[in-house]
Structures are given as structure tokens and as C-alpha cells.
mmCIF file of C-alpha atoms in Angstrom:
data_model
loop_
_atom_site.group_PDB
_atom_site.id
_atom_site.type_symbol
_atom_site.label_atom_id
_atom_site.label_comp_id
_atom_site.label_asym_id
_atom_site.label_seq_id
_atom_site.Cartn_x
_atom_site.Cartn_y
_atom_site.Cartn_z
ATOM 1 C CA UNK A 3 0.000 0.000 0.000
ATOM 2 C CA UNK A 4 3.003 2.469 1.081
ATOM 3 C CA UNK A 5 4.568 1.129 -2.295
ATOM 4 C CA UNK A 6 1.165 2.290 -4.372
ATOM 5 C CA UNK A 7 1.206 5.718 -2.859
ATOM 6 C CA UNK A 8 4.672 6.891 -3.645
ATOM 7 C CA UNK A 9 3.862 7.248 -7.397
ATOM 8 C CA UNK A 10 1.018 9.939 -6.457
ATOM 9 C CA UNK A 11 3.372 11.564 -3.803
ATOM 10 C CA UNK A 12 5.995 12.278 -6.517
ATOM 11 C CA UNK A 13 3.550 13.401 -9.020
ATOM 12 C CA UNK A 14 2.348 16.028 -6.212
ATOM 13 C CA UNK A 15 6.062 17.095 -5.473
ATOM 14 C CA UNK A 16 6.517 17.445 -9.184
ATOM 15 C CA UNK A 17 3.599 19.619 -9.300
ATOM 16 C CA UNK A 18 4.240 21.769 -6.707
ATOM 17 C CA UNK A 19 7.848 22.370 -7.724
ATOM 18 C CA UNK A 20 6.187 23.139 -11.373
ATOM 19 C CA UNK A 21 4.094 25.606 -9.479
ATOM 20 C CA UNK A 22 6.343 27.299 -6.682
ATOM 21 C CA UNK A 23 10.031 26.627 -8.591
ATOM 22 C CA UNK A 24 9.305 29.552 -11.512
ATOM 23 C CA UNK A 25 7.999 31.647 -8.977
ATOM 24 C CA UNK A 26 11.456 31.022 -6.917
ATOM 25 C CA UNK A 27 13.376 31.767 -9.618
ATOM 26 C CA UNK A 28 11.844 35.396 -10.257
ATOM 27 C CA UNK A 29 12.259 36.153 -6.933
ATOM 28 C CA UNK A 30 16.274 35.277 -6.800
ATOM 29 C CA UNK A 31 16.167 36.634 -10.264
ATOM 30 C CA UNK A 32 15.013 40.182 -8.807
ATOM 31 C CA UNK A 33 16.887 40.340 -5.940
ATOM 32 C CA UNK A 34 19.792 40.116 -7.768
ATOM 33 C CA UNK A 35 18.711 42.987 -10.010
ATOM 34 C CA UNK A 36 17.499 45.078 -6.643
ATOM 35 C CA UNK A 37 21.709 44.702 -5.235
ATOM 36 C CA UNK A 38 23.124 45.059 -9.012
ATOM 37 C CA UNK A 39 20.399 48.633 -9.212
ATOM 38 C CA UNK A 40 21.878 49.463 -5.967
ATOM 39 C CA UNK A 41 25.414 49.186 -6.929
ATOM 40 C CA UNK A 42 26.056 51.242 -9.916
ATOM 41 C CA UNK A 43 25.710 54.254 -10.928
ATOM 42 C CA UNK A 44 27.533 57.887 -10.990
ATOM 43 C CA UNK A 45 28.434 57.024 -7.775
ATOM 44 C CA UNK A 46 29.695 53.812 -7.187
ATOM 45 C CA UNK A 47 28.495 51.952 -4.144
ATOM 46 C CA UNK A 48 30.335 48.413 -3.527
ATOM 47 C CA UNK A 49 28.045 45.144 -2.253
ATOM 48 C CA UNK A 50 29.761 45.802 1.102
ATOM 49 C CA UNK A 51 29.063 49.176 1.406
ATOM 50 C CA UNK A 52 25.570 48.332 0.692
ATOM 51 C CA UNK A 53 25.462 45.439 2.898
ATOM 52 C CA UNK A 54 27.037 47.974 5.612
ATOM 53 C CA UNK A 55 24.291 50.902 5.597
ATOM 54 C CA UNK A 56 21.482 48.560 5.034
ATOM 55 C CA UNK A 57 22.949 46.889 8.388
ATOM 56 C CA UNK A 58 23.016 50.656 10.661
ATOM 57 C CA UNK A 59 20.158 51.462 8.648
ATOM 58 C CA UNK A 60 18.212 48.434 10.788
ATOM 59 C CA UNK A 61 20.248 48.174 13.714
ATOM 60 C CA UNK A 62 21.826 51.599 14.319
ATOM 61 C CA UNK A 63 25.543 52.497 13.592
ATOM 62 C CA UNK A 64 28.202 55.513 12.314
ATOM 63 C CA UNK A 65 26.517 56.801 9.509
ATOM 64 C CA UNK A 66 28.545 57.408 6.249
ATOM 65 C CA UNK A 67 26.714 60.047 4.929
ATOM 66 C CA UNK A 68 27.493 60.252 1.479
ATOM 67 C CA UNK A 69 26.708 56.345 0.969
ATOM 68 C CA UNK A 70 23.355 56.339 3.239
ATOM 69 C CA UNK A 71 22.311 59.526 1.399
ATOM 70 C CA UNK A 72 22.440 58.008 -2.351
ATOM 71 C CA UNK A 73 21.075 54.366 -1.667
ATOM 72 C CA UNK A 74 18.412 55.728 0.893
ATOM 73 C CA UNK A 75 17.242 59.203 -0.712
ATOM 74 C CA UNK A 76 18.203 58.812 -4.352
ATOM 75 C CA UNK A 77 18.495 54.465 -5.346
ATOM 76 C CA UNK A 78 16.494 52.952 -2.923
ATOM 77 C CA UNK A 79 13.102 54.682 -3.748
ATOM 78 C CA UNK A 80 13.896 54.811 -7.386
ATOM 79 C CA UNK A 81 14.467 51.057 -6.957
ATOM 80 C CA UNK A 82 10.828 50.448 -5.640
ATOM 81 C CA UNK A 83 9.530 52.924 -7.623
ATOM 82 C CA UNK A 84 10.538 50.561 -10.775
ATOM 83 C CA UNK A 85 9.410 47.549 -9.760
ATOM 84 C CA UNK A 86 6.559 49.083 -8.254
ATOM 85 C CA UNK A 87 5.550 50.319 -11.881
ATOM 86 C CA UNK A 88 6.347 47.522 -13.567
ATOM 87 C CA UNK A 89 4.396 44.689 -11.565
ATOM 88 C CA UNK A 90 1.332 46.864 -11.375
ATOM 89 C CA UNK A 91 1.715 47.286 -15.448
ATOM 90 C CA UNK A 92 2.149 43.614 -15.995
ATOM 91 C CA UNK A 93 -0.181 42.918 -13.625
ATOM 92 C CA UNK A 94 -3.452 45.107 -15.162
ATOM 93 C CA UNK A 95 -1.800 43.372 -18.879
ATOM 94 C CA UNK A 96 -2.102 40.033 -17.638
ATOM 95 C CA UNK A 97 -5.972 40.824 -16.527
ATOM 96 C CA UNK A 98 -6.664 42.686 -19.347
ATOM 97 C CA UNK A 99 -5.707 40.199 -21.431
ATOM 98 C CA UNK A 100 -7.398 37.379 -20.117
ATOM 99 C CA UNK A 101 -10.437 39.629 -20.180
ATOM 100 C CA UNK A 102 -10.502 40.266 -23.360
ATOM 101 C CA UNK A 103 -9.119 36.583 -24.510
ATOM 102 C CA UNK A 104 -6.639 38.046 -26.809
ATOM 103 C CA UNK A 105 -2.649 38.529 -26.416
ATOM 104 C CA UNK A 106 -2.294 41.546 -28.220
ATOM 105 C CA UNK A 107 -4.553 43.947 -25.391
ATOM 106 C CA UNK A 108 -2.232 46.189 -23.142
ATOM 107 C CA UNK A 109 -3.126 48.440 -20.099
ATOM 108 C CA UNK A 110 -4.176 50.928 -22.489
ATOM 109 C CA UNK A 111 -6.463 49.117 -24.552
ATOM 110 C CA UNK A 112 -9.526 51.242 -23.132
ATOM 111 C CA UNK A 113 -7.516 54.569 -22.808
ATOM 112 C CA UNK A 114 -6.425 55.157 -19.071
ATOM 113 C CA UNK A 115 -2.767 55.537 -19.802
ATOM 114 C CA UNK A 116 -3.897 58.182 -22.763
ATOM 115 C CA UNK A 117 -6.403 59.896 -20.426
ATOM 116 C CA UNK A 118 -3.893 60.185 -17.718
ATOM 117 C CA UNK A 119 -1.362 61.754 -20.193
ATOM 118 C CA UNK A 120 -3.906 64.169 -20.765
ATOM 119 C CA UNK A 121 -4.375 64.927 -17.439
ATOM 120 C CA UNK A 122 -0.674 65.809 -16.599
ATOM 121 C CA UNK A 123 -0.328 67.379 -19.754
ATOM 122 C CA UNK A 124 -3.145 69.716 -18.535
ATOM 123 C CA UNK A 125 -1.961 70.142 -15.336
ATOM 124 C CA UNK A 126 1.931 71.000 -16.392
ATOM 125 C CA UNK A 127 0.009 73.279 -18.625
ATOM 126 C CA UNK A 128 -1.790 75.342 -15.996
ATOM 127 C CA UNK A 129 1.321 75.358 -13.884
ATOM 128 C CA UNK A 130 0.194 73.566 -11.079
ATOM 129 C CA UNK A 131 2.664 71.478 -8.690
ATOM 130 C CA UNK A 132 3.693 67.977 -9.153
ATOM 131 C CA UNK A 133 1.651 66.429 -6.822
ATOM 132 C CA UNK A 134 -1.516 68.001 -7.884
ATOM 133 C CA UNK A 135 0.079 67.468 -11.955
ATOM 134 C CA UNK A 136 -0.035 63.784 -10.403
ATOM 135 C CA UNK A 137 -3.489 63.814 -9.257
ATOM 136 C CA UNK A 138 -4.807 65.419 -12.410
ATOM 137 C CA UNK A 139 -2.858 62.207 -14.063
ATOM 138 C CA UNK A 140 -4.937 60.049 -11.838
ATOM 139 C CA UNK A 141 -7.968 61.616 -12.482
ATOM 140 C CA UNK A 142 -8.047 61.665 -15.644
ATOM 141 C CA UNK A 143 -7.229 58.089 -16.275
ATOM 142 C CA UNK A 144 -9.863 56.892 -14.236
ATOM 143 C CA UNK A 145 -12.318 59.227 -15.844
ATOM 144 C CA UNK A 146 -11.618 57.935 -19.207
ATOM 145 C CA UNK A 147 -11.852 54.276 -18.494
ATOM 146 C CA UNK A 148 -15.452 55.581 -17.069
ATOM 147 C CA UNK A 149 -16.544 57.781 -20.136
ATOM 148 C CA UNK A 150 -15.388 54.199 -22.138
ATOM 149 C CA UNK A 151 -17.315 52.161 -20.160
ATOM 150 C CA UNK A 152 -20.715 54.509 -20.082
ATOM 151 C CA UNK A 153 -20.102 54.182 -23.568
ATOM 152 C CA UNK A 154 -20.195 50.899 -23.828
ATOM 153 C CA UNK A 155 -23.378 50.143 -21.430
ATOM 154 C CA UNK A 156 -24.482 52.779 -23.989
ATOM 155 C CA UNK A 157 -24.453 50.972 -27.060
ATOM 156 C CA UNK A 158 -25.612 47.834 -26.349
ATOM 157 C CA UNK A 159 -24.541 44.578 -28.661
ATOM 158 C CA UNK A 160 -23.648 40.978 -29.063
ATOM 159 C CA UNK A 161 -19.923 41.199 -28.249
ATOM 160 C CA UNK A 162 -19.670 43.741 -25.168
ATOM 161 C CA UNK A 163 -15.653 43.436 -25.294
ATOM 162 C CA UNK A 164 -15.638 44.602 -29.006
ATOM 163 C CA UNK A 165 -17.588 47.717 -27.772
ATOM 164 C CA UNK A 166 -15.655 48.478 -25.474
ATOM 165 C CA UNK A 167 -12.540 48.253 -27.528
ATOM 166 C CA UNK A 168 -14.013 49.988 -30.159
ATOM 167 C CA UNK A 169 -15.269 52.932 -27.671
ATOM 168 C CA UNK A 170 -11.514 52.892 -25.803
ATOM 169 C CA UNK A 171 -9.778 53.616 -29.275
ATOM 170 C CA UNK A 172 -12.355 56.529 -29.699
ATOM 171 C CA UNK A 173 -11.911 58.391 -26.592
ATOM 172 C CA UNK A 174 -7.979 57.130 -26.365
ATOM 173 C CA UNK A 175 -7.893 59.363 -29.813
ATOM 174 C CA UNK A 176 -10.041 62.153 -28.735
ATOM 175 C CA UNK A 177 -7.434 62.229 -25.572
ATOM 176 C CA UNK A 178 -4.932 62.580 -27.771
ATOM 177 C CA UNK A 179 -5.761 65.106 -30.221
ATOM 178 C CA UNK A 180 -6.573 67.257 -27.221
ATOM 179 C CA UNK A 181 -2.886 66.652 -26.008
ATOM 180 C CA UNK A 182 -1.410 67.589 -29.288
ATOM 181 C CA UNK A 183 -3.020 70.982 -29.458
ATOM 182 C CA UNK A 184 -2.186 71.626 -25.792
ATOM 183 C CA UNK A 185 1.746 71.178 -27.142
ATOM 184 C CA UNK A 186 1.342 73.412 -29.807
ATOM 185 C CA UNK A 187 -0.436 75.803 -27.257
ATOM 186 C CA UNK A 188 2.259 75.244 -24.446
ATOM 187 C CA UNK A 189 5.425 77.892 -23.693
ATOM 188 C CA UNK A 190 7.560 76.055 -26.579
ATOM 189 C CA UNK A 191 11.049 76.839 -23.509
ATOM 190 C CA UNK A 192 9.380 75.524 -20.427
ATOM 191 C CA UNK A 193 6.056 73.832 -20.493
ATOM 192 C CA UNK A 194 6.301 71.951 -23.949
ATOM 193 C CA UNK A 195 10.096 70.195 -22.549
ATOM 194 C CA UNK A 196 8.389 68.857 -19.720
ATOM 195 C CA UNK A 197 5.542 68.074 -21.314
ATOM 196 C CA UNK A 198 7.398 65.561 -23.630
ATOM 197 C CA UNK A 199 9.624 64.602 -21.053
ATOM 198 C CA UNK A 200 6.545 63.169 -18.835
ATOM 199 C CA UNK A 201 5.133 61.768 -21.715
ATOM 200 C CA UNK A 202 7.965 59.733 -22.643
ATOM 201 C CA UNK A 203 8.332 58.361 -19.124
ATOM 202 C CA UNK A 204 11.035 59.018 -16.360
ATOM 203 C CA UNK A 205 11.856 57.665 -12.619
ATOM 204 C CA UNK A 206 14.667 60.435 -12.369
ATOM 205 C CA UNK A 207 12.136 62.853 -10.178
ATOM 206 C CA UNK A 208 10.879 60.134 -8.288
ATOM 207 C CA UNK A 209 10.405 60.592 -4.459
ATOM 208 C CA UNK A 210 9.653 58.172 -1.472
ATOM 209 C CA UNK A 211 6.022 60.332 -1.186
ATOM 210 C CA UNK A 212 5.570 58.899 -4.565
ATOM 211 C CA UNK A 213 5.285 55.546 -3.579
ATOM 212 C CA UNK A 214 3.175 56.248 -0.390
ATOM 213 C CA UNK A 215 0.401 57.407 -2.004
ATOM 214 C CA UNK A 216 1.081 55.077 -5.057
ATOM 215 C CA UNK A 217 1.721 51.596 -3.553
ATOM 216 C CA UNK A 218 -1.747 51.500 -1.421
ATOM 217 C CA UNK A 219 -3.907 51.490 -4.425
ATOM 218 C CA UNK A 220 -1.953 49.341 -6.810
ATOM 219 C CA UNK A 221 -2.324 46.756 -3.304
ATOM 220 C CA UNK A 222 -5.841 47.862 -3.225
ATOM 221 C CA UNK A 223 -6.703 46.847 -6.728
ATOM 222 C CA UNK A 224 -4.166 43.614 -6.569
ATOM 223 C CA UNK A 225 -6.753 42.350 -3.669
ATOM 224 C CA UNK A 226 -9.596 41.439 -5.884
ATOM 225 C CA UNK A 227 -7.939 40.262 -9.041
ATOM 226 C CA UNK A 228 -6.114 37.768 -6.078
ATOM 227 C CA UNK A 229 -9.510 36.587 -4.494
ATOM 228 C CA UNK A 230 -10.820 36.345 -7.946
ATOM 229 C CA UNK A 231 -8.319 34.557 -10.337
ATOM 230 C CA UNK A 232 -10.193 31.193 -10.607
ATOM 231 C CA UNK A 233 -13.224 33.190 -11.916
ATOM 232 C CA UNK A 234 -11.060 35.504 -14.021
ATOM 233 C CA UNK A 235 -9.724 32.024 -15.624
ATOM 234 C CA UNK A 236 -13.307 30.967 -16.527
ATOM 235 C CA UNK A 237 -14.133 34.527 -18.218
ATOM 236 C CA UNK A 238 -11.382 33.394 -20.389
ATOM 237 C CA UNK A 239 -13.677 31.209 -21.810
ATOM 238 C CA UNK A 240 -16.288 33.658 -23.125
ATOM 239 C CA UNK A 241 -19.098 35.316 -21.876
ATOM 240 C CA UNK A 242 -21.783 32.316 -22.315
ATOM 241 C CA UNK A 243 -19.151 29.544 -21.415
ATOM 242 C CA UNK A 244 -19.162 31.914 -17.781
ATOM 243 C CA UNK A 245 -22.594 32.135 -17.174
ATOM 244 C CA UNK A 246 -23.584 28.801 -18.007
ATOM 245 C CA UNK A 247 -20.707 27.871 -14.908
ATOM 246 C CA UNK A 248 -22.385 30.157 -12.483
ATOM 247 C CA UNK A 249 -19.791 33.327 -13.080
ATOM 248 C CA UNK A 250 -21.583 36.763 -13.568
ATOM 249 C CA UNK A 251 -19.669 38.015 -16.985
ATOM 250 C CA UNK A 252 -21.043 41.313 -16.415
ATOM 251 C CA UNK A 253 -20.645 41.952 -12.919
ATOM 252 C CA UNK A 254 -17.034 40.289 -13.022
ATOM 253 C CA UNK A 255 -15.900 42.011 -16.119
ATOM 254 C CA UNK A 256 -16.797 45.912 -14.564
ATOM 255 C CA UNK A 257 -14.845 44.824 -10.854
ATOM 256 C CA UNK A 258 -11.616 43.517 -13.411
ATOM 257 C CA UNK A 259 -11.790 46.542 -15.766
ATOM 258 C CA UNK A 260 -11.765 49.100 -12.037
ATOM 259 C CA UNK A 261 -9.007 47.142 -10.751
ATOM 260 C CA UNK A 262 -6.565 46.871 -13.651
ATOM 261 C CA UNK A 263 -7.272 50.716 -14.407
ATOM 262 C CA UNK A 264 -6.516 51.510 -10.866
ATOM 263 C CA UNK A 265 -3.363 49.854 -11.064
ATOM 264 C CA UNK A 266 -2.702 51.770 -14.603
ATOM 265 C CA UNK A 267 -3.771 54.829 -13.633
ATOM 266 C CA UNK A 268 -1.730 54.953 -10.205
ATOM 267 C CA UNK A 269 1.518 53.733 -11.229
ATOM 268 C CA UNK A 270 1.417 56.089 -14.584
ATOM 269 C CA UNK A 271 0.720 59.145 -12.431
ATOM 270 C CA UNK A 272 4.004 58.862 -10.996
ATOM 271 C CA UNK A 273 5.773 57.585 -13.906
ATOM 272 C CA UNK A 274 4.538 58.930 -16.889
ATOM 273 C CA UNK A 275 3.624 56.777 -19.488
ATOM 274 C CA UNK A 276 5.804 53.369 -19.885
ATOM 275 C CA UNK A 277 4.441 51.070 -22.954
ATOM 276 C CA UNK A 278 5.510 47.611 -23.701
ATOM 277 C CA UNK A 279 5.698 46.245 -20.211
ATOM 278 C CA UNK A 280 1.675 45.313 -20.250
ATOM 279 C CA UNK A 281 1.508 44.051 -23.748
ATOM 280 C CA UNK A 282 5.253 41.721 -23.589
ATOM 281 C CA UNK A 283 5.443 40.708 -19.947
ATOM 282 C CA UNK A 284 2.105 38.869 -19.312
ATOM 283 C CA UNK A 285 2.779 37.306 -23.076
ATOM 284 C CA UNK A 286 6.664 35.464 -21.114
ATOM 285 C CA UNK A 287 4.885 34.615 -18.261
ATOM 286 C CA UNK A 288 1.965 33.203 -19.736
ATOM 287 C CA UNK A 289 5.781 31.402 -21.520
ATOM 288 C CA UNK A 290 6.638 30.582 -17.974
ATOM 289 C CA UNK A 291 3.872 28.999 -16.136
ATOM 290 C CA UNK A 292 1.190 28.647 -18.513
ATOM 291 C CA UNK A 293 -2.285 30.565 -18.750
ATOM 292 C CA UNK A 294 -4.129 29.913 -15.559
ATOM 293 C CA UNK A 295 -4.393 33.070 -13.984
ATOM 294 C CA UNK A 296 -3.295 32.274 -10.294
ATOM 295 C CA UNK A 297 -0.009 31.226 -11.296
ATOM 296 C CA UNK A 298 0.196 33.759 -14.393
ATOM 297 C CA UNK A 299 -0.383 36.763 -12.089
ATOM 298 C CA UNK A 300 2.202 36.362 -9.605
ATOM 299 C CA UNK A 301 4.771 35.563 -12.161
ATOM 300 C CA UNK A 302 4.221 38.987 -14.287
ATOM 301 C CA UNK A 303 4.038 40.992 -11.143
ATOM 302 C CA UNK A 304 7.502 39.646 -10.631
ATOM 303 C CA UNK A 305 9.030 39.702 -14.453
ATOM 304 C CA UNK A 306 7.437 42.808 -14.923
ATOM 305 C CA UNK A 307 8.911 44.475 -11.778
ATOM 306 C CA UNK A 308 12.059 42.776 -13.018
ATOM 307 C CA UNK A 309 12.347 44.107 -16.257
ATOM 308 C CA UNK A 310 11.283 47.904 -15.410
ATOM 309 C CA UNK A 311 13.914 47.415 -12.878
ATOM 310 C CA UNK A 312 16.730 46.404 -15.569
ATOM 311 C CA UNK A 313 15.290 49.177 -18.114
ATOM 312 C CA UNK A 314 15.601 51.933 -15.402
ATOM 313 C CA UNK A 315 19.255 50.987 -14.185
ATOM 314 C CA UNK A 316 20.024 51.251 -18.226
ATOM 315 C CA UNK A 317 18.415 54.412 -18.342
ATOM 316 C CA UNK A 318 20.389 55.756 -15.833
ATOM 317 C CA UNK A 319 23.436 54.328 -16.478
ATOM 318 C CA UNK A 320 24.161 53.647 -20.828
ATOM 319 C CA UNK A 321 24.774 57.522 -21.691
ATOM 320 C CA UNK A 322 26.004 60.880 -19.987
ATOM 321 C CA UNK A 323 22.263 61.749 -19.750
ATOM 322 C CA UNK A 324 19.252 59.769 -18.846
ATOM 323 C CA UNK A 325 17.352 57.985 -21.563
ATOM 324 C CA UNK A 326 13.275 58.139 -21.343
ATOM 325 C CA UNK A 327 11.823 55.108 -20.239
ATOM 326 C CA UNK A 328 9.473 54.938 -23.103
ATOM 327 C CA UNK A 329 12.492 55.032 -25.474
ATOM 328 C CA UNK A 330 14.063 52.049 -24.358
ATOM 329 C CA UNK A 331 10.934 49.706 -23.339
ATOM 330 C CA UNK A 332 9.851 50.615 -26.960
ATOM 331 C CA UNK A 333 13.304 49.922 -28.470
ATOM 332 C CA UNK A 334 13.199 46.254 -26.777
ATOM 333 C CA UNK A 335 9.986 45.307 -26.319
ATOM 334 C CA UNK A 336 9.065 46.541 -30.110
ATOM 335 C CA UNK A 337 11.439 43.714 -31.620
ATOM 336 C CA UNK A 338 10.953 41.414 -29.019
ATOM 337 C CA UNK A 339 6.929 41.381 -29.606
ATOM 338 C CA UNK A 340 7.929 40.648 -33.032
ATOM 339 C CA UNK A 341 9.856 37.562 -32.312
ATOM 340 C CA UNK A 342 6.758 36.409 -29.921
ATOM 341 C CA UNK A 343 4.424 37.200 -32.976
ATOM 342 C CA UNK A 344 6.617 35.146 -35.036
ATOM 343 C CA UNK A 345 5.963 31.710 -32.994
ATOM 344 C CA UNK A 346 2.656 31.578 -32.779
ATOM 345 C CA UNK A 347 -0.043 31.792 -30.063
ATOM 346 C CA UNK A 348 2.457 29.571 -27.852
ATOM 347 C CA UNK A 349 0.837 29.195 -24.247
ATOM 348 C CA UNK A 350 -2.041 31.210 -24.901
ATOM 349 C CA UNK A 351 -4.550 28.256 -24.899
#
């Protein structure tokens, strides 16, 4: 009997390393990039040295000024800020996505990161401060996602997701076309620079009070997609497939859409806007684990935190000034897409 049982034993050990040993590698995988982030830079900070302030940091010690000040005020929160940005990106992808049941939707796909662009473009054009350019972001990009979704309780037809795809490229373009004539308005030596600048995405500016008020609600929209993900794998299926298993499509479909644009619209407040990272993460990690959605989510959270992470240290670090984020996610992720295009819908089903 012992003998019969330790076939099914290994099969569960097997399964749970197939589950848990992915997931184990991403973490080692960013934790090296957090210490290798931490590192380098205009000013050089060894392992030990890190190792070193992180210990007084915790436990109390002779400061070393110069070193505490640069990983703790300038590295450290940029560091967070990154993979902060990029899990919550990959994350709303990897939702969006599987809402939608196609690999080719981003976070944008219904116009939040457009609508928040809009809203710190109007904000940097009235002058305000950051924060309140920040909130305006915010704003903005949840009141777009609403305006898209009104629409799309508005015109009522068979394939709800088409709608609302169809509505989200109509107000993403109306968003836009009122950003390019707020450039041409803008003061062409001050406001139109940092106009372009935001909308080309940058951690350089990035502050601990940032990630306060940015962290809660990208944890606040993570909860339900979390409590959720074995219903969010059924949507997959199609709204009739749902219902006919007991899922509300509707109800289910409005609480995913609130949560991923929360996520979107936080993390791009603070960021500016960052493409790629929602459309090319989810698409490895769906690679990595496969498509069920509790497994899927946790592993873009970490790749995408991972990559942002990697892109922002290059950023920083490839040229005597700092690169836009936008540039370089577009520079690899546009290629890289490509080569995912190029084998097929591997993973998907």
C-alpha cells in the first residue's frame, strides 16, 4: 500500500515544484537585479558598502553620509519605484488580457494611460505642482476608463468586449488630439520640454512620497484580481461559457476593468507613461507557467517588476544623460513582440 502511494506523492512534489520553482526563480532573479540597481551608478556603491548601511540602517551604527544619502534618498526609492511600476503594469496586462481573450490587449487598450497623459499634460500646462500634476494624471485616467465604459453600457450589442474596444480607441484618440493641441499651445522653452519629457516616461524625479500614495492602491486593486483569479480564468472562456458555470460576466468584467485601471492609472501618475511592459510581460509569463491566472499573475508581477527594474538601471546608467523610459521599453519590447508574434499563439490556450 506504502509502495502504491509513492507514485502519487511524486507526481504532487513534481507539481508543486512546477508551481512554486518559476515563482522562486523570479524572486532570486530580482533580488539580484534590486543589489546590481543598488550598486552602480555615478556614484559607485560596492556590495559591502551596501550590505554595511542597510545593516546601521536596521540596527543603528556611524553613519557614512554620502553612501546612506544616495542608496536611501536617491536608489532605494527609485528602486521600488521601478518595480513598483512595472508589476502593477504587468499585472493590469495580464488581466486585461485574459479579459478580453486576446494577447495583443495592453493596459491601455480602453484609454487610461492616454487619459492620464492628458491629465498631466493639462496640469503641467496650468502650472500647477507635481503632486496636484499627479493627481490630475490620476484623475483623468480613471475618468476615461469611465466615459469608455458609459459608452459601452451605452451601445448595447452581441460582443460587449468589441464595444468596449471599439469605444476605448475613440476616446484614447479624442485624448490625444486634445494633447497635441495643448503642445502646440504650451510655452515652446518651459512647459512643452516637460511636457514631452513626462510623456515619454522618467523615474529620475521620483520621491519616497511617490510611492506612499502610489503603492496602497496598486495593493488595493491587486486584492480582488487575487480573491478572484479562478473566476477571471473561466471569463477566459467567453461570456456564455461563464454564465452557463455560475460566473456573472457582467458583474465580473466591470470589478476587473476598475481594478486593472486603478493599477494603470496609479503607477502612470508617478511615472509617466511606460508602454511595452503590459503588452510583452504577461505574453513570457503566460511562456513561464502557462495561462491559468493564479499562477500567471504572480509571475508577471515579478518579471514585470524585473524588467522595469533592468530598463531603469540602463536608463540611468548607458549615456552621460538619462534615456526616457518609453524610449528604451519601446526599443526592446518593439522587436521582441515581433519575435513572440513570429511563434505563434504559444501558451495562450
Amino acid at each position: 500500500m506504502v509502495q502504491g502511494t509513492r507514485p502519487l506523492t511524486q507526481l504532487a512534489s513534481k507539481a508543486h515544484w512546477q508551481r512554486l520553482g518559476p515563482l522562486g526563480a523570479l524572486v532570486a532573479l530580482l533580488s539580484v537585479l534590486v543589489i546590481w540597481a543598488a550598486s552602480v551608478g555615478a556614484y559607485s556603491i560596492t556590495i559591502n558598502e551596501a550590505g554595511d548601511a542597510f545593516w546601521r540602517f536596521i540596527f543603528g551604527g556611524t553613519s557614512q553620509s554620502q553612501v546612506d544619502t544616495v542608496l536611501f534618498s536617491v536608489r532605494l526609492p527609485r528602486i521600488c519605484a521601478a518595480v513598483l511600476v512595472g508589476a502593477a503594469l504587468a499585472a493590469a496586462g495580464a488581466a486585461y488580457q485574459g479579459l478580453f481573450r486576446n494577447p495583443l490587449v495592453s493596459p491601455d487598450i480602453l484609454g487610461v494611460s492616454t487619459g492620464a497623459g492628458l491629465g498631466a499634460v493639462l496640469g503641467i500646462f496650468l502650472s500647477l505642482p507635481v503632486s496636484l500634476i499627479q493627481l490630475s494624471a490620476f484623475a483623468f485616467g480613471m475618468l476615461t476608463v469611465a466615459i469608455v465604459y458609459f459608452i459601452g453600457n451605452l451601445v448595447r450589442g452581441r460582443e460587449p468586449t468589441l464595444v468596449l474596444v471599439l469605444a476605448g480607441v475613440v476616446v484614447g484618440s479624442l485624448a490625444g488630439a486634445v494633447i497635441s493641441l495643448l503642445k502646440v499651445l504650451a510655452d515652446p522653452y518651459d512647459q512643452l520640454p516637460a511636457i514631452v519629457f513626462w510623456l515619454l516616461g522618467s523615474l529620475s524625479s521620483i520621491r519616497s512620497d511617490d510611492i506612499y500614495s502610489s503603492a496602497p492602491l496598486v495593493i488595493l486593486a491587486l486584492v480582488p484580481l487575487f480573491l478572484l483569479r479562478w473566476r477571471i480564468n473561466v471569463l477566459s472562456l467567453g461570456d456564455e461559457e461563464a454564465n452557463a458555470l455560475g460566473v456573472d460576466s457582467g458583474k465580473l468584467r466591470l470589478l476587473v476593468i476598475i481594478a486593472a485601471t486603478l493599477m494603470t492609472a496609479s503607477v502612470v501618475a508617478i511615472a509617466g507613461v511606460v508602454g511595452w511592459v503590459g503588452l510583452v510581460i504577461p505574453h513570457l509569463a503566460r511562456m513561464l507557467v502557462g495561462p491559468n491566472f493564479d499562477r500567471m499573475l504572480p509571475a508577471s508581477m515579478l518579471m514585470g517588476g524585473s524588467y522595469l527594474l533592468l530598463v531603469d538601471t540602463l536608463a540611468r546608467t548607458i549615456a552621460p544623460i538619462e534615456v526616457p523610459l518609453g524610449v528604451l521599453t519601446a526599443i526592446i519590447g518593439a522587436p521582441f513582440f515581433l519575435w513572440l508574434l513570429a511563434r505563434g499563439r504559444e501558451g495562450w490556450s
